[in-house]
């Protein structure tokens, strides 16, 4: 479980990262030179999809760690279930933007990021047991 003091910070980090993702989508619609480096690196665009969507799923699931449903024997976080249709809609919407290209591979890397970071890593982080803080030795002037 996440300490109460960290929960509010995590919510703001998640909102900020979500807005960052929206800014990247907006920039990509105009083929921004700021994003050109991603296309110069082999698989850079795909790695970007994995990291950005996976990290967003991780943050959402850490902020709101609720299980939505089971697919077979695997439980899936509600955050992943809510993010999935948004990612699908965003990729499909690229069919109507002349500067963008619809890609099943982009969706594949989005899904991989959601599974690896949003589901697997999130479960590992939430299952960590918090160790008690070590007591500090008192340092009095007479010691």
Short mmCIF file of N, CA and C in Angstrom, two decimals:
data_model
loop_
_atom_site.label_atom_id
_atom_site.label_comp_id
_atom_site.label_asym_id
_atom_site.label_seq_id
_atom_site.Cartn_x
_atom_site.Cartn_y
_atom_site.Cartn_z
N UNK A 1 0.84 -1.18 0.00
CA UNK A 1 0.00 0.00 0.00
C UNK A 1 0.88 1.25 0.00
N UNK A 2 0.38 2.28 -0.59
CA UNK A 2 1.14 3.52 -0.71
C UNK A 2 0.86 4.41 0.51
N UNK A 3 1.91 4.94 1.13
CA UNK A 3 1.71 5.82 2.28
C UNK A 3 0.79 6.99 1.93
N UNK A 4 -0.03 7.38 2.88
CA UNK A 4 -1.03 8.42 2.66
C UNK A 4 -0.41 9.73 2.15
N UNK A 5 0.71 10.13 2.71
CA UNK A 5 1.35 11.38 2.29
C UNK A 5 1.80 11.35 0.84
N UNK A 6 2.14 10.16 0.35
CA UNK A 6 2.61 10.01 -1.02
C UNK A 6 1.45 9.95 -2.02
N UNK A 7 0.26 9.57 -1.56
CA UNK A 7 -0.89 9.41 -2.45
C UNK A 7 -1.24 10.70 -3.19
N UNK A 8 -1.26 11.83 -2.49
CA UNK A 8 -1.61 13.10 -3.13
C UNK A 8 -0.54 13.50 -4.14
N UNK A 9 0.72 13.32 -3.78
CA UNK A 9 1.80 13.63 -4.72
C UNK A 9 1.68 12.76 -5.96
N UNK A 10 1.37 11.49 -5.76
CA UNK A 10 1.25 10.56 -6.88
C UNK A 10 0.10 10.95 -7.80
N UNK A 11 -0.99 11.44 -7.23
CA UNK A 11 -2.12 11.90 -8.07
C UNK A 11 -1.68 13.04 -8.97
N UNK A 12 -0.93 13.99 -8.42
CA UNK A 12 -0.48 15.13 -9.22
C UNK A 12 0.55 14.72 -10.27
N UNK A 13 1.41 13.78 -9.91
CA UNK A 13 2.39 13.26 -10.88
C UNK A 13 1.66 12.57 -12.02
N UNK A 14 0.63 11.79 -11.68
CA UNK A 14 -0.15 11.08 -12.70
C UNK A 14 -0.87 12.06 -13.62
N UNK A 15 -1.48 13.08 -13.06
CA UNK A 15 -2.16 14.10 -13.87
C UNK A 15 -1.15 14.80 -14.77
N UNK A 16 -0.02 15.19 -14.21
CA UNK A 16 1.02 15.86 -15.00
C UNK A 16 1.53 14.98 -16.13
N UNK A 17 1.75 13.69 -15.85
CA UNK A 17 2.26 12.79 -16.89
C UNK A 17 1.19 12.55 -17.96
N UNK A 18 -0.07 12.52 -17.55
CA UNK A 18 -1.16 12.39 -18.53
C UNK A 18 -1.19 13.60 -19.45
N UNK A 19 -1.03 14.79 -18.89
CA UNK A 19 -0.99 16.01 -19.71
C UNK A 19 0.24 16.02 -20.62
N UNK A 20 1.36 15.51 -20.12
CA UNK A 20 2.57 15.39 -20.93
C UNK A 20 2.32 14.47 -22.14
N UNK A 21 1.63 13.35 -21.91
CA UNK A 21 1.28 12.45 -23.01
C UNK A 21 0.38 13.14 -24.03
N UNK A 22 -0.59 13.93 -23.55
CA UNK A 22 -1.47 14.67 -24.47
C UNK A 22 -0.67 15.67 -25.29
N UNK A 23 0.31 16.31 -24.66
CA UNK A 23 1.15 17.27 -25.39
C UNK A 23 1.96 16.57 -26.47
N UNK A 24 2.45 15.39 -26.19
CA UNK A 24 3.21 14.63 -27.19
C UNK A 24 2.30 14.23 -28.35
N UNK A 25 1.07 13.82 -28.05
CA UNK A 25 0.12 13.47 -29.11
C UNK A 25 -0.16 14.70 -29.97
N UNK A 26 -0.36 15.84 -29.33
CA UNK A 26 -0.63 17.07 -30.06
C UNK A 26 0.55 17.44 -30.95
N UNK A 27 1.76 17.34 -30.41
CA UNK A 27 2.96 17.64 -31.19
C UNK A 27 3.12 16.67 -32.36
N UNK A 28 2.78 15.41 -32.14
CA UNK A 28 2.93 14.40 -33.19
C UNK A 28 1.95 14.64 -34.34
N UNK A 29 0.81 15.26 -34.04
CA UNK A 29 -0.16 15.55 -35.10
C UNK A 29 0.39 16.52 -36.13
N UNK A 30 1.38 17.31 -35.75
CA UNK A 30 1.97 18.26 -36.68
C UNK A 30 3.37 17.88 -37.11
N UNK A 31 3.78 16.64 -36.84
CA UNK A 31 5.14 16.18 -37.17
C UNK A 31 6.18 17.16 -36.65
N UNK A 32 6.15 17.40 -35.38
CA UNK A 32 7.05 18.34 -34.73
C UNK A 32 8.50 17.89 -34.83
N UNK A 33 9.38 18.88 -35.00
CA UNK A 33 10.81 18.57 -35.02
C UNK A 33 11.28 18.15 -33.63
N UNK A 34 10.53 18.49 -32.60
CA UNK A 34 10.89 18.07 -31.24
C UNK A 34 10.85 16.55 -31.09
N UNK A 35 10.00 15.89 -31.88
CA UNK A 35 9.86 14.44 -31.78
C UNK A 35 10.64 13.70 -32.87
N UNK A 36 11.32 14.44 -33.73
CA UNK A 36 12.03 13.82 -34.85
C UNK A 36 13.08 12.81 -34.40
N UNK A 37 13.69 13.06 -33.24
CA UNK A 37 14.73 12.14 -32.75
C UNK A 37 14.19 10.73 -32.55
N UNK A 38 12.91 10.60 -32.18
CA UNK A 38 12.33 9.27 -31.95
C UNK A 38 12.33 8.44 -33.22
N UNK A 39 12.22 9.10 -34.36
CA UNK A 39 12.19 8.37 -35.63
C UNK A 39 13.59 8.09 -36.16
N UNK A 40 14.59 8.77 -35.60
CA UNK A 40 15.97 8.54 -36.03
C UNK A 40 16.60 7.34 -35.33
N UNK A 41 16.07 6.98 -34.17
CA UNK A 41 16.55 5.82 -33.41
C UNK A 41 15.81 4.58 -33.93
N UNK A 42 16.51 3.49 -34.21
CA UNK A 42 15.79 2.28 -34.62
C UNK A 42 14.76 1.87 -33.56
N UNK A 43 13.53 1.71 -33.99
CA UNK A 43 12.38 1.39 -33.12
C UNK A 43 12.11 2.47 -32.07
N UNK A 44 12.65 3.67 -32.26
CA UNK A 44 12.48 4.75 -31.29
C UNK A 44 11.02 5.09 -31.04
N UNK A 45 10.23 5.13 -32.10
CA UNK A 45 8.80 5.43 -31.97
C UNK A 45 8.11 4.34 -31.15
N UNK A 46 8.45 3.09 -31.42
CA UNK A 46 7.83 1.97 -30.70
C UNK A 46 8.24 1.95 -29.22
N UNK A 47 9.53 2.22 -28.98
CA UNK A 47 10.01 2.29 -27.59
C UNK A 47 9.29 3.43 -26.86
N UNK A 48 9.08 4.53 -27.56
CA UNK A 48 8.33 5.65 -26.98
C UNK A 48 6.92 5.25 -26.59
N UNK A 49 6.24 4.51 -27.46
CA UNK A 49 4.89 4.03 -27.14
C UNK A 49 4.92 3.16 -25.90
N UNK A 50 5.87 2.22 -25.84
CA UNK A 50 5.98 1.31 -24.70
C UNK A 50 6.19 2.09 -23.41
N UNK A 51 7.15 3.01 -23.42
CA UNK A 51 7.50 3.74 -22.20
C UNK A 51 6.40 4.72 -21.79
N UNK A 52 5.90 5.52 -22.74
CA UNK A 52 4.91 6.54 -22.39
C UNK A 52 3.59 5.94 -21.92
N UNK A 53 3.04 5.01 -22.69
CA UNK A 53 1.75 4.41 -22.31
C UNK A 53 1.93 3.48 -21.11
N UNK A 54 3.03 2.73 -21.08
CA UNK A 54 3.28 1.86 -19.94
C UNK A 54 3.44 2.62 -18.64
N UNK A 55 4.18 3.73 -18.69
CA UNK A 55 4.37 4.54 -17.49
C UNK A 55 3.07 5.19 -17.06
N UNK A 56 2.28 5.65 -18.03
CA UNK A 56 0.97 6.23 -17.68
C UNK A 56 0.09 5.17 -17.01
N UNK A 57 0.06 3.96 -17.55
CA UNK A 57 -0.71 2.88 -16.93
C UNK A 57 -0.20 2.58 -15.52
N UNK A 58 1.12 2.55 -15.36
CA UNK A 58 1.72 2.31 -14.04
C UNK A 58 1.27 3.37 -13.05
N UNK A 59 1.38 4.63 -13.44
CA UNK A 59 1.01 5.72 -12.54
C UNK A 59 -0.48 5.69 -12.19
N UNK A 60 -1.32 5.45 -13.20
CA UNK A 60 -2.76 5.37 -12.94
C UNK A 60 -3.06 4.23 -11.97
N UNK A 61 -2.44 3.08 -12.20
CA UNK A 61 -2.72 1.92 -11.35
C UNK A 61 -2.15 2.07 -9.94
N UNK A 62 -1.03 2.77 -9.81
CA UNK A 62 -0.51 3.04 -8.46
C UNK A 62 -1.40 4.05 -7.74
N UNK A 63 -1.91 5.02 -8.49
CA UNK A 63 -2.78 6.04 -7.90
C UNK A 63 -4.13 5.45 -7.51
N UNK A 64 -4.63 4.54 -8.33
CA UNK A 64 -5.96 3.95 -8.14
C UNK A 64 -5.83 2.43 -8.24
N UNK A 65 -5.26 1.77 -7.23
CA UNK A 65 -4.98 0.33 -7.32
C UNK A 65 -6.20 -0.55 -7.09
N UNK A 66 -7.13 -0.51 -8.02
CA UNK A 66 -8.35 -1.32 -7.93
C UNK A 66 -8.35 -2.33 -9.07
N UNK A 67 -8.69 -3.57 -8.75
CA UNK A 67 -8.79 -4.58 -9.79
C UNK A 67 -10.17 -4.50 -10.41
N UNK A 68 -10.21 -4.47 -11.75
CA UNK A 68 -11.47 -4.33 -12.47
C UNK A 68 -12.14 -5.64 -12.76
N UNK A 69 -11.44 -6.52 -13.43
CA UNK A 69 -12.01 -7.82 -13.76
C UNK A 69 -10.88 -8.81 -13.99
N UNK A 70 -11.27 -10.05 -14.17
CA UNK A 70 -10.29 -11.10 -14.44
C UNK A 70 -10.42 -11.52 -15.90
N UNK A 71 -9.27 -11.69 -16.54
CA UNK A 71 -9.23 -12.26 -17.88
C UNK A 71 -8.57 -13.62 -17.69
N UNK A 72 -9.40 -14.63 -17.74
CA UNK A 72 -8.92 -15.97 -17.37
C UNK A 72 -8.63 -15.97 -15.89
N UNK A 73 -7.41 -16.31 -15.54
CA UNK A 73 -7.05 -16.30 -14.12
C UNK A 73 -6.29 -15.04 -13.72
N UNK A 74 -6.10 -14.10 -14.67
CA UNK A 74 -5.32 -12.90 -14.41
C UNK A 74 -6.21 -11.70 -14.10
N UNK A 75 -6.03 -11.11 -12.93
CA UNK A 75 -6.78 -9.88 -12.62
C UNK A 75 -6.15 -8.69 -13.37
N UNK A 76 -7.00 -7.77 -13.79
CA UNK A 76 -6.54 -6.58 -14.52
C UNK A 76 -6.99 -5.35 -13.74
N UNK A 77 -6.07 -4.39 -13.58
CA UNK A 77 -6.39 -3.16 -12.87
C UNK A 77 -7.43 -2.35 -13.66
N UNK A 78 -8.29 -1.66 -12.92
CA UNK A 78 -9.30 -0.79 -13.53
C UNK A 78 -8.64 0.30 -14.37
N UNK A 79 -7.52 0.85 -13.91
CA UNK A 79 -6.83 1.89 -14.66
C UNK A 79 -6.42 1.43 -16.05
N UNK A 80 -5.93 0.20 -16.14
CA UNK A 80 -5.56 -0.37 -17.44
C UNK A 80 -6.79 -0.51 -18.32
N UNK A 81 -7.89 -0.96 -17.72
CA UNK A 81 -9.13 -1.13 -18.48
C UNK A 81 -9.68 0.20 -18.99
N UNK A 82 -9.48 1.27 -18.23
CA UNK A 82 -9.94 2.59 -18.66
C UNK A 82 -8.99 3.20 -19.70
N UNK A 83 -7.70 2.93 -19.59
CA UNK A 83 -6.72 3.49 -20.51
C UNK A 83 -6.77 2.80 -21.88
N UNK A 84 -7.04 1.52 -21.90
CA UNK A 84 -7.03 0.76 -23.15
C UNK A 84 -7.93 1.34 -24.24
N UNK A 85 -9.20 1.63 -23.97
CA UNK A 85 -10.03 2.20 -25.06
C UNK A 85 -9.56 3.59 -25.49
N UNK A 86 -9.00 4.37 -24.57
CA UNK A 86 -8.49 5.69 -24.94
C UNK A 86 -7.30 5.57 -25.90
N UNK A 87 -6.43 4.61 -25.62
CA UNK A 87 -5.27 4.38 -26.48
C UNK A 87 -5.74 3.88 -27.85
N UNK A 88 -6.72 2.98 -27.85
CA UNK A 88 -7.28 2.50 -29.12
C UNK A 88 -7.89 3.63 -29.94
N UNK A 89 -8.68 4.46 -29.28
CA UNK A 89 -9.30 5.59 -29.98
C UNK A 89 -8.26 6.56 -30.53
N UNK A 90 -7.21 6.81 -29.75
CA UNK A 90 -6.18 7.74 -30.22
C UNK A 90 -5.48 7.18 -31.46
N UNK A 91 -5.17 5.90 -31.45
CA UNK A 91 -4.49 5.31 -32.61
C UNK A 91 -5.42 5.27 -33.83
N UNK A 92 -6.67 4.91 -33.62
CA UNK A 92 -7.64 4.88 -34.74
C UNK A 92 -7.88 6.27 -35.29
N UNK A 93 -7.86 7.28 -34.42
CA UNK A 93 -8.10 8.66 -34.88
C UNK A 93 -7.03 9.13 -35.85
N UNK A 94 -5.87 8.47 -35.86
CA UNK A 94 -4.79 8.86 -36.76
C UNK A 94 -5.15 8.61 -38.22
N UNK A 95 -6.17 7.81 -38.47
CA UNK A 95 -6.63 7.59 -39.84
C UNK A 95 -7.13 8.89 -40.48
N UNK A 96 -7.54 9.86 -39.66
CA UNK A 96 -8.09 11.10 -40.18
C UNK A 96 -7.11 12.27 -40.13
N UNK A 97 -5.88 12.03 -39.70
CA UNK A 97 -4.86 13.08 -39.67
C UNK A 97 -3.82 12.81 -40.75
N UNK A 98 -3.70 13.71 -41.72
CA UNK A 98 -2.76 13.46 -42.82
C UNK A 98 -1.31 13.31 -42.37
N UNK A 99 -0.93 13.95 -41.28
CA UNK A 99 0.45 13.88 -40.81
C UNK A 99 0.73 12.63 -39.98
N UNK A 100 -0.29 11.84 -39.69
CA UNK A 100 -0.13 10.66 -38.82
C UNK A 100 -0.39 9.39 -39.62
N UNK A 101 0.04 8.27 -39.06
CA UNK A 101 -0.14 6.96 -39.69
C UNK A 101 -0.65 5.97 -38.66
N UNK A 102 -1.78 5.35 -38.95
CA UNK A 102 -2.30 4.30 -38.08
C UNK A 102 -1.34 3.11 -38.12
N UNK A 103 -1.06 2.51 -36.95
CA UNK A 103 -0.11 1.40 -36.90
C UNK A 103 -0.53 0.36 -35.85
N UNK A 104 -0.71 -0.86 -36.32
CA UNK A 104 -0.98 -1.95 -35.38
C UNK A 104 0.23 -2.21 -34.49
N UNK A 105 1.43 -1.93 -35.01
CA UNK A 105 2.64 -2.12 -34.20
C UNK A 105 2.68 -1.11 -33.05
N UNK A 106 2.21 0.12 -33.29
CA UNK A 106 2.12 1.09 -32.20
C UNK A 106 1.19 0.56 -31.11
N UNK A 107 0.05 0.02 -31.52
CA UNK A 107 -0.90 -0.55 -30.56
C UNK A 107 -0.29 -1.73 -29.81
N UNK A 108 0.48 -2.53 -30.51
CA UNK A 108 1.14 -3.67 -29.87
C UNK A 108 2.11 -3.20 -28.80
N UNK A 109 2.90 -2.17 -29.10
CA UNK A 109 3.85 -1.65 -28.10
C UNK A 109 3.13 -0.92 -26.97
N UNK A 110 2.00 -0.26 -27.26
CA UNK A 110 1.17 0.33 -26.20
C UNK A 110 0.69 -0.76 -25.25
N UNK A 111 0.16 -1.86 -25.82
CA UNK A 111 -0.36 -2.96 -25.01
C UNK A 111 0.76 -3.61 -24.20
N UNK A 112 1.93 -3.78 -24.83
CA UNK A 112 3.06 -4.37 -24.10
C UNK A 112 3.46 -3.49 -22.92
N UNK A 113 3.48 -2.17 -23.12
CA UNK A 113 3.80 -1.25 -22.03
C UNK A 113 2.78 -1.33 -20.90
N UNK A 114 1.49 -1.42 -21.28
CA UNK A 114 0.45 -1.53 -20.25
C UNK A 114 0.59 -2.84 -19.47
N UNK A 115 0.93 -3.93 -20.16
CA UNK A 115 1.07 -5.22 -19.48
C UNK A 115 2.32 -5.27 -18.60
N UNK A 116 3.46 -4.86 -19.15
CA UNK A 116 4.72 -4.98 -18.41
C UNK A 116 4.82 -3.95 -17.30
N UNK A 117 4.60 -2.68 -17.63
CA UNK A 117 4.74 -1.61 -16.62
C UNK A 117 3.45 -1.42 -15.82
N UNK A 118 2.33 -1.33 -16.51
CA UNK A 118 1.06 -1.04 -15.85
C UNK A 118 0.50 -2.16 -15.01
N UNK A 119 0.76 -3.39 -15.41
CA UNK A 119 0.22 -4.53 -14.67
C UNK A 119 1.31 -5.24 -13.85
N UNK A 120 2.33 -5.77 -14.54
CA UNK A 120 3.34 -6.58 -13.85
C UNK A 120 4.14 -5.76 -12.84
N UNK A 121 4.76 -4.66 -13.30
CA UNK A 121 5.59 -3.85 -12.40
C UNK A 121 4.74 -3.23 -11.29
N UNK A 122 3.55 -2.78 -11.62
CA UNK A 122 2.67 -2.19 -10.60
C UNK A 122 2.38 -3.20 -9.49
N UNK A 123 2.06 -4.43 -9.86
CA UNK A 123 1.80 -5.46 -8.84
C UNK A 123 3.02 -5.70 -7.97
N UNK A 124 4.20 -5.69 -8.57
CA UNK A 124 5.42 -5.90 -7.80
C UNK A 124 5.64 -4.74 -6.83
N UNK A 125 5.44 -3.52 -7.30
CA UNK A 125 5.64 -2.35 -6.43
C UNK A 125 4.62 -2.32 -5.30
N UNK A 126 3.37 -2.66 -5.59
CA UNK A 126 2.34 -2.64 -4.55
C UNK A 126 2.53 -3.77 -3.53
N UNK A 127 3.22 -4.83 -3.92
CA UNK A 127 3.40 -5.95 -2.99
C UNK A 127 4.63 -5.79 -2.10
N UNK A 128 5.46 -4.77 -2.38
CA UNK A 128 6.63 -4.56 -1.54
C UNK A 128 6.20 -4.22 -0.12
N UNK A 129 6.85 -4.82 0.82
CA UNK A 129 6.56 -4.50 2.22
C UNK A 129 7.44 -3.33 2.62
N UNK A 130 6.83 -2.38 3.26
CA UNK A 130 7.61 -1.23 3.73
C UNK A 130 8.42 -1.65 4.94
N UNK A 131 9.68 -1.37 4.87
CA UNK A 131 10.56 -1.62 6.01
C UNK A 131 10.47 -0.44 6.95
N UNK A 132 10.47 -0.70 8.27
CA UNK A 132 10.44 0.43 9.20
C UNK A 132 11.73 1.24 9.07
N UNK A 133 11.60 2.52 9.28
CA UNK A 133 12.75 3.41 9.21
C UNK A 133 13.69 3.07 10.36
N UNK A 134 14.99 2.97 10.08
CA UNK A 134 15.92 2.69 11.18
C UNK A 134 15.96 3.87 12.15
N UNK A 135 16.08 3.53 13.40
CA UNK A 135 16.13 4.60 14.40
C UNK A 135 17.48 5.29 14.33
N UNK A 136 17.43 6.58 14.44
CA UNK A 136 18.68 7.36 14.41
C UNK A 136 19.27 7.36 15.81
N UNK A 137 20.55 7.18 15.84
CA UNK A 137 21.24 7.22 17.14
C UNK A 137 21.20 8.66 17.63
N UNK A 138 20.86 8.78 18.89
CA UNK A 138 20.83 10.15 19.44
C UNK A 138 22.26 10.61 19.69
N UNK A 139 22.48 11.81 19.33
CA UNK A 139 23.83 12.35 19.55
C UNK A 139 23.73 13.52 20.53
N UNK A 140 23.95 13.19 21.74
CA UNK A 140 23.93 14.26 22.74
C UNK A 140 25.35 14.76 22.95
N UNK A 141 25.51 16.00 23.38
CA UNK A 141 26.85 16.56 23.52
C UNK A 141 27.74 15.78 24.47
N UNK A 142 27.20 15.05 25.41
CA UNK A 142 28.01 14.35 26.39
C UNK A 142 28.46 12.99 25.93
N UNK A 143 28.07 12.53 24.78
CA UNK A 143 28.43 11.17 24.33
C UNK A 143 29.82 11.10 23.80
#
